Amino acid sequence: MTIQFNNIIITTDNSTALTYAITTNPNPLQINTTGSISIVVSKAAPPAVQCTSLSFSINTGIAAADLTMDPSTITTSCPPNWGVTSNGDGTFTFTPNPGQGTIGPGGLAFALNTIAVNEQVGTTDLYITETLQGGTSHGSIPIPKFPPNFTVSDLIATPPNNIQPGGSVNLSWNGTAGGVYTLSYGSFSFPNLPNVYNFPVGNLQQTTTFTLTVNAEGGTLQFQRQCTVTVLSPKIDSFGIVGNPDFVQQGSTIQVYWSTESIDHCALSVNGVPMTGESNLPASSSGYPITVPTVVGDCEFTLTAFPGPSNTGGLTSSTLANVFKFNVLPNPLAIPLLVSDMSISPDSSLLCLAGCLGLYFVSTAQQKIVHTTGASFSTSPLFSADGSHMFCGISSGIFHPTYEIQVFDTSTYQAQVTPAAQARYLKLAQGSAKGSLLVAGVADSTSVGSNFAYLYTLNPANNFQLVHQVQIPQNVITDLSLNSLVANPQGDQILVCTDSNFYIYQPNSNVLSSALLNQYNFTSAIFSPGGSRYYVATAAKALILVVDAAQNQLLGTINLPSPVRSGMAPAPDGKHLYAALINGTVVRIDLDTMRVIQTFQVGTAPSLLSLNPEGKHLYVVDTIDGTGLKMPYKLWTVEIADSSN
């Protein structure tokens, strides 16, 4: 049972359920007056309880310890559905109607009214008996009876509202002379203060309760007033970037959010430098726009929250963002060629673009075409491991084409022609490891429009002589096209993508096997930099399959906003993958979480992608309208940088 007098806790017994808040009128109670006692009964913590009865008893008589000599003048009030009985000796028992005795946090109000307070100054007791379903408990509270007209005002704090840490407050009261006034708070006590007084208190650092105690009649009477001054406890509840992105793009506009308590205003800074014009921001914001600075890697945004109007005593909270640079350079290079393949040299100095109408060498430093060939069609440009040579499949003539592999010296662009082949090379693939064999996808005839039918393994060290060959299963040859042929870095595993099938070829042992992924049709595939995984894009579905290369086991899928057009490029660190989508965008994929983390616009219909070995430049072939028939194509250069480079 907890008993409060004038909102001051007098006693607490945690073994009982109810709280009693008692006030008198007048307050303090005076002799030779008609007074009242109000009692609010509640139970703060759930669950509510069922009360059977509540009894309030007073002492009757003319002595100082008695409240009244005539209890018959007392009237009562109680909640609806409650009744009251009295035996005339000063005991009043309140009983609810059946099922109506629920007492919870809202509380119930009872009162003893029109009390004819007797003529003796002193302290009397109010006795309480509560009967609940769980049993009966008892308690009492002393109620002082002061001389006539003895008053004590409320204890008033100025300012009355919350104050900042270190702030000051003035406490004032107005009471009747003749009492001993003592103000106490914390470990401090100040006795013998005037009955009318203003008491200043400075440098408050925490919420403080002040108690004014008035003793009268030689200490036999005691009355208290209390007030609590709340010292603000400023804090930052939250601060971050809206959407919690993994990366933010350099120069882009993002939104930050924050919420605070007991804060006057806020300011923002980035990497320790105050942001211009961001020094008088509101205490909370669900989305405040800021521009990402031109830095790369970890960028620290800091919110400073000030409790007062001055920019002192601020609290700080910081959030890190990984700033990613994706800068599409202006003035793309026009390529008068229907580009079908693109490759970059190991030292990043040359791009080679192949397709209908020839072969183009592009200097990445000069951003210009430095050499072209006049072949009718070229395919699959491949650089040697040291970059000194590049070879690709070449066809010459239209009605009676001839096919060969040409090897170019990349310093002079002079071509060494290998013996003419009796087959039509569709695509070439070779690992970057020294001594890797070359694998060629070969058509079933040399005529234009012929179908993919064989894989040839050729030896570059022996003038590209045939080592062995394997035939694609006959039941899938009809209308079969070879969409992608790609080797792992070791050169011992080749991915073969067709419209309706997907194969793994091992050139060293001449073994062709299905990868058990044939519920899809495939546009392109690419290995991770180390070759432990490969990624396969499908034509009909907006996803990329992630496969363990050693076990050929599907590890997961990457959902995309649109299917891949053809180009994919893994970052050198193996953490990210870039893909050109049919919807005209380039996406950046986090390979740990297998999800798209950023989307960029590069040109209008990006197709092929090539990332330099340092991961700092992405080259994008733009087919302009997506049909692949409109020339010239455009070659865009994109500057890339994040915390890894």
Short mmCIF file of N, CA and C in Angstrom, two decimals, residues 156-255:
data_model
loop_
_atom_site.label_atom_id
_atom_site.label_comp_id
_atom_site.label_asym_id
_atom_site.label_seq_id
_atom_site.Cartn_x
_atom_site.Cartn_y
_atom_site.Cartn_z
N ILE A 156 6.52 27.23 -5.57
CA ILE A 156 6.51 27.59 -6.99
C ILE A 156 7.94 27.76 -7.48
N ALA A 157 8.23 27.12 -8.60
CA ALA A 157 9.54 27.25 -9.25
C ALA A 157 9.41 28.16 -10.45
N THR A 158 10.35 29.09 -10.58
CA THR A 158 10.39 30.00 -11.72
C THR A 158 11.79 29.94 -12.34
N PRO A 159 11.96 29.61 -13.61
CA PRO A 159 10.88 29.30 -14.55
C PRO A 159 10.24 27.95 -14.22
N PRO A 160 8.95 27.82 -14.55
CA PRO A 160 8.24 26.61 -14.14
C PRO A 160 8.53 25.41 -15.04
N ASN A 161 9.04 25.68 -16.24
CA ASN A 161 9.22 24.59 -17.19
C ASN A 161 10.63 24.02 -17.11
N ASN A 162 10.96 23.19 -18.05
CA ASN A 162 12.26 22.52 -18.06
C ASN A 162 13.38 23.53 -18.23
N ILE A 163 14.52 23.24 -17.60
CA ILE A 163 15.68 24.11 -17.73
C ILE A 163 16.86 23.30 -18.25
N GLN A 164 17.82 24.01 -18.81
CA GLN A 164 19.01 23.37 -19.34
C GLN A 164 19.96 22.98 -18.21
N PRO A 165 20.81 21.99 -18.42
CA PRO A 165 21.81 21.64 -17.40
C PRO A 165 22.66 22.87 -17.05
N GLY A 166 22.88 23.07 -15.74
CA GLY A 166 23.63 24.23 -15.29
C GLY A 166 22.78 25.46 -15.12
N GLY A 167 21.48 25.34 -15.38
CA GLY A 167 20.59 26.48 -15.29
C GLY A 167 20.20 26.80 -13.85
N SER A 168 19.47 27.90 -13.69
CA SER A 168 19.06 28.37 -12.37
C SER A 168 17.55 28.38 -12.26
N VAL A 169 17.07 28.33 -11.01
CA VAL A 169 15.64 28.37 -10.75
C VAL A 169 15.42 29.18 -9.47
N ASN A 170 14.28 29.84 -9.39
CA ASN A 170 13.92 30.59 -8.18
C ASN A 170 12.70 29.94 -7.55
N LEU A 171 12.81 29.58 -6.27
CA LEU A 171 11.73 28.93 -5.54
C LEU A 171 11.07 29.96 -4.62
N SER A 172 9.76 30.00 -4.64
CA SER A 172 9.06 31.00 -3.82
C SER A 172 7.87 30.37 -3.12
N TRP A 173 7.52 30.95 -1.97
CA TRP A 173 6.35 30.51 -1.21
C TRP A 173 5.83 31.67 -0.37
N ASN A 174 4.61 31.51 0.10
CA ASN A 174 3.96 32.52 0.94
C ASN A 174 3.15 31.77 1.99
N GLY A 175 3.63 31.82 3.23
CA GLY A 175 2.97 31.10 4.31
C GLY A 175 2.68 31.98 5.51
N THR A 176 1.92 31.45 6.42
CA THR A 176 1.57 32.19 7.64
C THR A 176 2.76 32.22 8.58
N ALA A 177 2.96 33.36 9.21
CA ALA A 177 4.04 33.49 10.19
C ALA A 177 3.76 32.60 11.39
N GLY A 178 4.83 32.26 12.09
CA GLY A 178 4.69 31.44 13.28
C GLY A 178 5.16 30.03 13.09
N GLY A 179 5.46 29.65 11.86
CA GLY A 179 5.99 28.33 11.61
C GLY A 179 7.48 28.38 11.31
N VAL A 180 8.11 27.23 11.34
CA VAL A 180 9.52 27.12 10.98
C VAL A 180 9.58 26.54 9.56
N TYR A 181 10.15 27.32 8.64
CA TYR A 181 10.17 26.95 7.23
C TYR A 181 11.55 26.43 6.86
N THR A 182 11.59 25.22 6.30
CA THR A 182 12.85 24.59 5.90
C THR A 182 12.73 24.11 4.45
N LEU A 183 13.71 24.49 3.63
CA LEU A 183 13.75 24.03 2.24
C LEU A 183 14.86 22.99 2.12
N SER A 184 14.54 21.86 1.53
CA SER A 184 15.55 20.81 1.36
C SER A 184 15.47 20.24 -0.05
N TYR A 185 16.63 19.82 -0.54
CA TYR A 185 16.71 19.11 -1.83
C TYR A 185 18.05 18.40 -1.88
N GLY A 186 18.03 17.20 -2.43
CA GLY A 186 19.26 16.42 -2.47
C GLY A 186 19.83 16.25 -1.08
N SER A 187 21.09 16.59 -0.92
CA SER A 187 21.74 16.50 0.40
C SER A 187 21.73 17.83 1.14
N PHE A 188 21.04 18.82 0.57
CA PHE A 188 21.04 20.16 1.16
C PHE A 188 19.77 20.40 1.97
N SER A 189 19.91 21.16 3.06
CA SER A 189 18.77 21.56 3.88
C SER A 189 19.03 22.97 4.41
N PHE A 190 18.01 23.84 4.25
CA PHE A 190 18.15 25.23 4.67
C PHE A 190 16.99 25.56 5.63
N PRO A 191 17.25 25.50 6.95
CA PRO A 191 16.18 25.75 7.93
C PRO A 191 16.01 27.24 8.22
N ASN A 192 14.95 27.52 8.97
CA ASN A 192 14.69 28.86 9.51
C ASN A 192 14.62 29.93 8.43
N LEU A 193 13.94 29.61 7.36
CA LEU A 193 13.75 30.57 6.28
C LEU A 193 12.49 31.39 6.54
N PRO A 194 12.39 32.57 5.96
CA PRO A 194 11.19 33.40 6.16
C PRO A 194 9.94 32.71 5.62
N ASN A 195 8.80 33.11 6.17
CA ASN A 195 7.54 32.52 5.73
C ASN A 195 7.13 33.00 4.34
N VAL A 196 7.64 34.14 3.92
CA VAL A 196 7.46 34.62 2.55
C VAL A 196 8.85 34.85 1.98
N TYR A 197 9.17 34.11 0.89
CA TYR A 197 10.57 34.15 0.49
C TYR A 197 10.73 33.73 -0.97
N ASN A 198 11.81 34.23 -1.57
CA ASN A 198 12.28 33.76 -2.88
C ASN A 198 13.67 33.17 -2.69
N PHE A 199 13.82 31.91 -3.05
CA PHE A 199 15.07 31.20 -2.78
C PHE A 199 15.70 30.82 -4.13
N PRO A 200 16.85 31.43 -4.48
CA PRO A 200 17.49 31.09 -5.77
C PRO A 200 18.36 29.84 -5.64
N VAL A 201 18.31 29.00 -6.66
CA VAL A 201 19.16 27.81 -6.74
C VAL A 201 19.81 27.80 -8.13
N GLY A 202 21.13 27.72 -8.16
CA GLY A 202 21.85 27.75 -9.44
C GLY A 202 22.57 26.46 -9.74
N ASN A 203 23.03 26.37 -10.98
CA ASN A 203 23.86 25.26 -11.46
C ASN A 203 23.20 23.90 -11.21
N LEU A 204 21.94 23.80 -11.57
CA LEU A 204 21.27 22.51 -11.46
C LEU A 204 21.73 21.60 -12.60
N GLN A 205 22.16 20.41 -12.26
CA GLN A 205 22.68 19.49 -13.26
C GLN A 205 21.76 18.30 -13.50
N GLN A 206 20.77 18.13 -12.65
CA GLN A 206 19.87 17.01 -12.81
C GLN A 206 18.49 17.37 -12.27
N THR A 207 17.50 16.62 -12.70
CA THR A 207 16.15 16.84 -12.22
C THR A 207 16.12 16.73 -10.70
N THR A 208 15.50 17.73 -10.05
CA THR A 208 15.58 17.84 -8.59
C THR A 208 14.20 18.09 -8.00
N THR A 209 13.90 17.39 -6.91
CA THR A 209 12.67 17.62 -6.16
C THR A 209 12.99 18.47 -4.94
N PHE A 210 12.25 19.57 -4.78
CA PHE A 210 12.42 20.49 -3.66
C PHE A 210 11.25 20.29 -2.69
N THR A 211 11.56 20.25 -1.40
CA THR A 211 10.53 20.06 -0.37
C THR A 211 10.58 21.21 0.62
N LEU A 212 9.43 21.87 0.78
CA LEU A 212 9.29 22.91 1.80
C LEU A 212 8.54 22.28 2.98
N THR A 213 9.20 22.23 4.14
CA THR A 213 8.61 21.65 5.35
C THR A 213 8.30 22.77 6.34
N VAL A 214 7.05 22.79 6.80
CA VAL A 214 6.62 23.81 7.77
C VAL A 214 6.27 23.10 9.08
N ASN A 215 6.98 23.47 10.13
CA ASN A 215 6.69 22.95 11.47
C ASN A 215 6.08 24.07 12.31
N ALA A 216 5.02 23.72 13.04
CA ALA A 216 4.34 24.71 13.88
C ALA A 216 3.99 24.08 15.22
N GLU A 217 3.58 24.96 16.15
CA GLU A 217 3.18 24.51 17.48
C GLU A 217 4.28 23.69 18.14
N GLY A 218 5.49 24.25 18.09
CA GLY A 218 6.60 23.59 18.75
C GLY A 218 7.01 22.29 18.10
N GLY A 219 6.70 22.14 16.85
CA GLY A 219 7.09 20.93 16.13
C GLY A 219 6.07 19.83 16.16
N THR A 220 4.93 20.07 16.82
CA THR A 220 3.91 19.02 16.88
C THR A 220 3.13 18.92 15.57
N LEU A 221 3.17 19.98 14.78
CA LEU A 221 2.50 19.97 13.48
C LEU A 221 3.54 20.05 12.37
N GLN A 222 3.29 19.31 11.32
CA GLN A 222 4.20 19.36 10.17
C GLN A 222 3.38 19.29 8.89
N PHE A 223 3.77 20.17 7.96
CA PHE A 223 3.09 20.23 6.67
C PHE A 223 4.15 20.43 5.59
N GLN A 224 3.95 19.78 4.44
CA GLN A 224 4.96 19.86 3.38
C GLN A 224 4.34 20.23 2.04
N ARG A 225 5.13 20.98 1.27
CA ARG A 225 4.84 21.23 -0.14
C ARG A 225 6.05 20.78 -0.95
N GLN A 226 5.79 20.31 -2.15
CA GLN A 226 6.89 19.86 -3.01
C GLN A 226 6.69 20.39 -4.43
N CYS A 227 7.81 20.56 -5.11
CA CYS A 227 7.77 20.77 -6.56
C CYS A 227 9.03 20.15 -7.15
N THR A 228 8.93 19.74 -8.38
CA THR A 228 10.05 19.11 -9.07
C THR A 228 10.44 19.95 -10.27
N VAL A 229 11.71 20.27 -10.36
CA VAL A 229 12.25 21.02 -11.50
C VAL A 229 12.98 20.02 -12.40
N THR A 230 12.51 19.94 -13.62
CA THR A 230 13.11 19.00 -14.58
C THR A 230 14.28 19.66 -15.29
N VAL A 231 15.44 19.10 -15.09
CA VAL A 231 16.62 19.53 -15.84
C VAL A 231 16.70 18.67 -17.09
N LEU A 232 16.68 19.33 -18.20
CA LEU A 232 16.64 18.61 -19.47
C LEU A 232 17.83 17.67 -19.59
N SER A 233 17.54 16.51 -20.16
CA SER A 233 18.60 15.55 -20.45
C SER A 233 18.70 15.42 -21.96
N PRO A 234 19.41 16.35 -22.58
CA PRO A 234 19.44 16.35 -24.05
C PRO A 234 20.10 15.09 -24.58
N LYS A 235 19.56 14.57 -25.65
CA LYS A 235 20.18 13.40 -26.28
C LYS A 235 19.75 13.31 -27.73
N ILE A 236 20.55 12.60 -28.48
CA ILE A 236 20.25 12.30 -29.88
C ILE A 236 19.73 10.87 -29.93
N ASP A 237 18.48 10.73 -30.32
CA ASP A 237 17.88 9.40 -30.37
C ASP A 237 18.32 8.63 -31.61
N SER A 238 18.42 9.32 -32.74
CA SER A 238 18.79 8.63 -33.98
C SER A 238 19.40 9.61 -34.95
N PHE A 239 20.27 9.09 -35.80
CA PHE A 239 20.86 9.88 -36.88
C PHE A 239 21.35 8.91 -37.94
N GLY A 240 20.99 9.14 -39.18
CA GLY A 240 21.42 8.24 -40.24
C GLY A 240 21.02 8.76 -41.60
N ILE A 241 21.26 7.94 -42.60
CA ILE A 241 20.92 8.27 -43.98
C ILE A 241 19.63 7.55 -44.34
N VAL A 242 18.69 8.28 -44.90
CA VAL A 242 17.41 7.70 -45.26
C VAL A 242 17.64 6.53 -46.22
N GLY A 243 17.05 5.39 -45.89
CA GLY A 243 17.21 4.19 -46.70
C GLY A 243 18.41 3.35 -46.32
N ASN A 244 19.31 3.89 -45.48
CA ASN A 244 20.52 3.18 -45.05
C ASN A 244 21.24 2.51 -46.22
N PRO A 245 21.62 3.28 -47.25
CA PRO A 245 22.25 2.67 -48.43
C PRO A 245 23.64 2.14 -48.12
N ASP A 246 24.04 1.10 -48.87
CA ASP A 246 25.40 0.58 -48.73
C ASP A 246 26.42 1.57 -49.27
N PHE A 247 26.04 2.27 -50.33
CA PHE A 247 26.92 3.25 -50.95
C PHE A 247 26.11 4.49 -51.29
N VAL A 248 26.77 5.62 -51.31
CA VAL A 248 26.17 6.84 -51.83
C VAL A 248 27.07 7.36 -52.94
N GLN A 249 26.46 7.96 -53.94
CA GLN A 249 27.23 8.37 -55.10
C GLN A 249 27.79 9.77 -54.91
N GLN A 250 29.03 9.92 -55.29
CA GLN A 250 29.71 11.21 -55.20
C GLN A 250 28.92 12.27 -55.96
N GLY A 251 28.67 13.41 -55.29
CA GLY A 251 27.96 14.51 -55.92
C GLY A 251 26.45 14.37 -55.95
N SER A 252 25.92 13.24 -55.48
CA SER A 252 24.47 13.05 -55.50
C SER A 252 23.84 13.72 -54.28
N THR A 253 22.53 13.83 -54.31
CA THR A 253 21.78 14.37 -53.18
C THR A 253 21.18 13.21 -52.39
N ILE A 254 21.50 13.18 -51.12
CA ILE A 254 20.92 12.17 -50.23
C ILE A 254 20.15 12.90 -49.14
N GLN A 255 19.42 12.14 -48.35
CA GLN A 255 18.69 12.72 -47.23
C GLN A 255 19.15 12.07 -45.94
#
